[in-house]
Tab-separated table of C-alpha atoms in Angstrom:
chain	number	residue	atom	x	y	z
R	1	MET	CA	38.556	-38.602	15.600
R	2	ASN	CA	36.402	-37.447	12.713
R	3	ASN	CA	37.662	-36.565	9.205
R	4	TYR	CA	35.787	-33.307	8.994
R	5	THR	CA	36.564	-32.628	5.358
R	6	GLU	CA	34.558	-35.639	4.368
R	7	LEU	CA	31.453	-34.712	6.385
R	8	HIS	CA	28.406	-33.051	4.904
R	9	ASP	CA	27.231	-29.695	6.092
R	10	LEU	CA	24.294	-31.233	8.063
R	11	GLU	CA	26.663	-33.503	9.861
R	12	LEU	CA	29.001	-30.627	10.734
R	13	ILE	CA	26.062	-28.595	12.063
R	14	GLN	CA	24.930	-31.374	14.251
R	15	LEU	CA	28.457	-31.809	15.659
R	16	ALA	CA	28.754	-28.048	16.146
R	17	LYS	CA	25.446	-28.088	18.008
R	18	GLU	CA	27.024	-30.585	20.314
R	19	ARG	CA	29.853	-28.035	20.833
R	20	ASP	CA	32.456	-29.866	18.763
R	21	ARG	CA	34.820	-26.952	18.144
R	22	HIS	CA	36.584	-28.735	15.357
R	23	ALA	CA	33.368	-29.173	13.474
R	24	PHE	CA	32.605	-25.507	13.801
R	25	SER	CA	36.204	-24.598	12.765
R	26	HIS	CA	35.703	-26.661	9.689
R	27	ILE	CA	32.416	-24.841	8.788
R	28	TYR	CA	34.375	-21.616	9.309
R	29	GLU	CA	37.231	-22.727	6.999
R	30	ARG	CA	34.829	-24.094	4.395
R	31	TYR	CA	32.797	-20.936	4.068
R	32	TRP	CA	34.780	-17.990	5.321
R	33	GLY	CA	36.591	-17.278	2.052
R	34	VAL	CA	33.620	-17.438	-0.245
R	35	LEU	CA	31.493	-15.428	2.094
R	36	PHE	CA	34.192	-12.816	2.388
R	37	ILE	CA	34.586	-12.518	-1.403
R	38	HIS	CA	30.699	-12.245	-1.735
R	39	ALA	CA	30.559	-9.478	0.929
R	40	ARG	CA	33.580	-7.606	-0.490
R	41	LYS	CA	32.088	-7.811	-3.961
R	42	ILE	CA	28.894	-6.085	-2.821
R	43	LEU	CA	30.488	-3.594	-0.470
R	44	GLY	CA	33.687	-2.787	-2.250
R	45	ASN	CA	35.394	-2.520	1.106
R	46	GLU	CA	37.596	-5.269	2.393
R	47	GLU	CA	37.550	-4.303	6.075
R	48	GLU	CA	33.812	-3.974	6.248
R	49	ALA	CA	33.426	-7.307	4.534
R	50	LYS	CA	35.779	-9.002	7.006
R	51	ASP	CA	33.777	-7.505	9.856
R	52	ILE	CA	30.447	-8.716	8.440
R	53	VAL	CA	31.689	-12.252	7.902
R	54	GLN	CA	33.375	-12.382	11.350
R	55	ASN	CA	30.134	-11.150	12.954
R	56	LEU	CA	28.172	-13.760	11.056
R	57	PHE	CA	30.291	-16.624	12.366
R	58	PHE	CA	30.332	-15.245	15.867
R	59	SER	CA	26.510	-15.113	15.769
R	60	LEU	CA	26.332	-18.564	14.264
R	61	TYR	CA	28.568	-19.992	17.034
R	62	ASN	CA	26.549	-18.353	19.776
R	63	ASN	CA	23.122	-19.222	18.391
R	64	ILE	CA	23.675	-22.475	16.558
R	65	ASN	CA	21.287	-24.434	18.836
R	66	GLN	CA	18.479	-21.907	18.204
R	67	ILE	CA	18.870	-22.030	14.450
R	68	ASP	CA	16.585	-24.398	12.538
R	69	PHE	CA	18.358	-25.006	9.295
R	70	LYS	CA	15.461	-25.519	6.839
R	71	THR	CA	17.729	-24.880	3.886
R	72	SER	CA	21.308	-25.883	3.195
R	73	LEU	CA	24.021	-24.370	5.395
R	74	SER	CA	25.504	-22.506	2.336
R	75	SER	CA	22.088	-20.947	1.548
R	76	TYR	CA	21.644	-19.879	5.165
R	77	LEU	CA	25.161	-18.330	5.311
R	78	TYR	CA	24.815	-16.521	1.925
R	79	ARG	CA	21.436	-15.158	2.966
R	80	SER	CA	22.745	-14.036	6.299
R	81	VAL	CA	25.712	-12.264	4.641
R	82	LYS	CA	23.433	-10.568	2.216
R	83	ASN	CA	21.094	-9.393	5.066
R	84	GLN	CA	24.017	-8.068	7.078
R	85	VAL	CA	25.438	-6.307	4.031
R	86	LEU	CA	22.081	-4.687	3.337
R	87	ASP	CA	21.736	-3.693	6.994
R	88	TYR	CA	25.229	-2.122	6.861
R	89	ILE	CA	24.420	-0.242	3.706
R	90	LYS	CA	21.139	1.009	5.150
R	91	HIS	CA	22.882	2.063	8.331
R	92	GLN	CA	25.641	3.723	6.329
R	93	LYS	CA	23.125	5.709	4.313
R	94	ILE	CA	21.481	6.909	7.512
R	95	VAL	CA	24.871	7.878	8.931
R	96	ASP	CA	25.819	9.722	5.655
R	97	ARG	CA	22.385	11.558	5.589
R	98	TYR	CA	22.981	12.548	9.233
R	99	LEU	CA	26.504	13.782	8.583
R	100	GLU	CA	25.351	15.753	5.489
R	101	SER	CA	22.500	17.282	7.497
R	102	PHE	CA	24.811	18.049	10.441
R	103	ASN	CA	27.511	19.576	8.154
R	104	ALA	CA	24.827	21.660	6.279
R	105	PHE	CA	23.430	22.880	9.671
R	106	ALA	CA	26.912	23.622	11.030
R	107	GLU	CA	27.932	25.552	7.918
R	108	GLN	CA	24.620	27.457	7.754
R	109	GLY	CA	24.432	27.890	11.489
R	110	VAL	CA	27.891	29.488	11.597
R	111	ALA	CA	27.057	31.684	8.573
R	112	VAL	CA	23.770	32.731	9.963
R	113	THR	CA	25.236	33.383	13.410
R	114	ASP	CA	28.178	35.321	11.994
R	115	GLN	CA	25.781	37.362	9.728
R	116	GLU	CA	23.529	38.099	12.698
R	117	ILE	CA	26.510	39.325	14.746
R	118	ARG	CA	27.651	41.535	11.903
R	119	ARG	CA	24.130	42.946	11.477
R	120	LYS	CA	23.854	43.759	15.146
R	121	GLU	CA	27.323	45.295	15.236
R	122	LEU	CA	26.448	47.456	12.167
R	123	GLU	CA	23.248	48.648	13.788
R	124	LYS	CA	25.190	49.669	16.932
R	125	ILE	CA	27.722	51.576	14.964
R	126	ILE	CA	25.043	53.373	12.974
R	127	GLU	CA	23.102	54.261	16.065
R	128	ALA	CA	26.233	55.459	17.860
R	129	GLY	CA	27.226	57.411	14.696
R	130	MET	CA	23.767	59.074	14.473
R	131	GLU	CA	23.905	59.944	18.169
R	132	ALA	CA	27.308	61.514	17.699
R	133	LEU	CA	26.107	63.814	14.768
R	134	PRO	CA	25.871	67.524	15.618
R	135	GLY	CA	22.364	68.621	16.723
R	136	LYS	CA	20.805	70.113	13.567
R	137	MET	CA	22.531	67.506	11.286
R	138	LYS	CA	21.199	64.637	13.400
R	139	GLU	CA	17.714	66.137	13.398
R	140	VAL	CA	17.681	66.612	9.575
R	141	PHE	CA	19.159	63.062	8.991
R	142	LEU	CA	16.562	61.452	11.311
R	143	LEU	CA	13.661	63.277	9.625
R	144	SER	CA	14.981	62.271	6.177
R	145	ARG	CA	15.890	58.610	6.789
R	146	LEU	CA	13.595	57.437	9.643
R	147	GLU	CA	10.546	59.511	8.976
R	148	ASN	CA	11.016	59.489	5.195
R	149	MET	CA	10.320	63.255	4.845
R	150	SER	CA	11.325	64.998	1.608
R	151	HIS	CA	13.888	67.810	1.594
R	152	LYS	CA	11.059	70.315	1.080
R	153	GLU	CA	9.080	68.961	4.044
R	154	ILE	CA	12.125	69.133	6.301
R	155	ALA	CA	12.952	72.602	5.104
R	156	ASP	CA	9.381	73.830	5.824
R	157	LYS	CA	9.320	72.133	9.236
R	158	LEU	CA	12.722	73.443	10.399
R	159	GLY	CA	12.667	76.852	8.553
R	160	ILE	CA	15.871	76.224	6.671
R	161	THR	CA	16.687	75.991	2.953
R	162	GLN	CA	16.596	72.759	0.890
R	163	HIS	CA	20.237	73.348	0.018
R	164	THR	CA	21.093	73.251	3.701
R	165	ILE	CA	19.040	70.080	4.141
R	166	LYS	CA	20.888	68.450	1.272
R	167	SER	CA	24.250	69.483	2.625
R	168	GLN	CA	23.414	68.277	6.127
R	169	ILE	CA	22.253	64.844	4.911
R	170	SER	CA	25.346	64.519	2.702
R	171	ASN	CA	27.642	65.340	5.589
R	172	ALA	CA	25.773	62.900	7.913
R	173	ILE	CA	26.120	60.130	5.348
R	174	ARG	CA	29.885	60.798	4.834
R	175	ILE	CA	30.388	60.689	8.626
R	176	LEU	CA	28.387	57.409	8.990
R	177	ARG	CA	30.276	55.800	6.049
R	178	ALA	CA	33.523	56.565	7.645
R	179	LYS	CA	32.390	54.841	10.875
R	180	ILE	CA	30.961	51.819	8.947
R	181	GLY	CA	34.150	51.627	6.864
R	182	ALA	CA	36.001	51.000	10.136
R	183	LEU	CA	33.766	48.048	10.826
R	184	ASN	CA	34.595	46.472	7.456
R	185	VAL	CA	38.305	46.306	8.474
R	186	PHE	CA	37.306	43.884	11.209
R	187	PHE	CA	35.173	41.608	9.039
C-alpha cells in the first residue's frame, strides 16, 4: 500500500490514470480546499464555488487518461477553475441580460396591451355616444369635430345661428364627457 501523502503530483496522476481510486482521492483532498477558496474569492458565492470545483474534479476523474499534463497539476487545476469561473460569469451575464430584456418586454408589453385596450374601449364609447346624440346635435358635432368646420361654416350650411351651433357642440361634449367619465371608473 502506497503512502499517498508522500507522492508527488505526477506520481498521483499516473496512479489515478491506472484507476487507483485512493490516488485520485488524495488529489481531491490535496486540492479541493484551495480551489474552493480560489473560486469563492472570485465569485463571492459559496454554493457556486462548490459546484465549480466539484464539476472540475468530476471532469478530471472521467477524462484523466485524455489529459496531457504539460504543466504541474496545480497549474492545470487552477487554470481549469479560473476558466470554469469565467464561463459561469459569462453565462450568468447572458442570463441576467435575458431576464432584464424579458422583464422589460413583459412590463412594456402589458402596458402597451393595456393602453391599446383602453384606447379601443374609449373609441367605442365615443362612437356609441356620438351615435346616441339627437339628430341635429350629432350633425353639428360631426361637422365641427370630424370635418373641422368653423361655427360660421356650419351655421351657413345648416341655416341655423352660430349661437345654436355653440350650444349644440357644448351639449354634445357634456354628454360625451359623462359617458367617458363612466369608463374612467373601470380603469
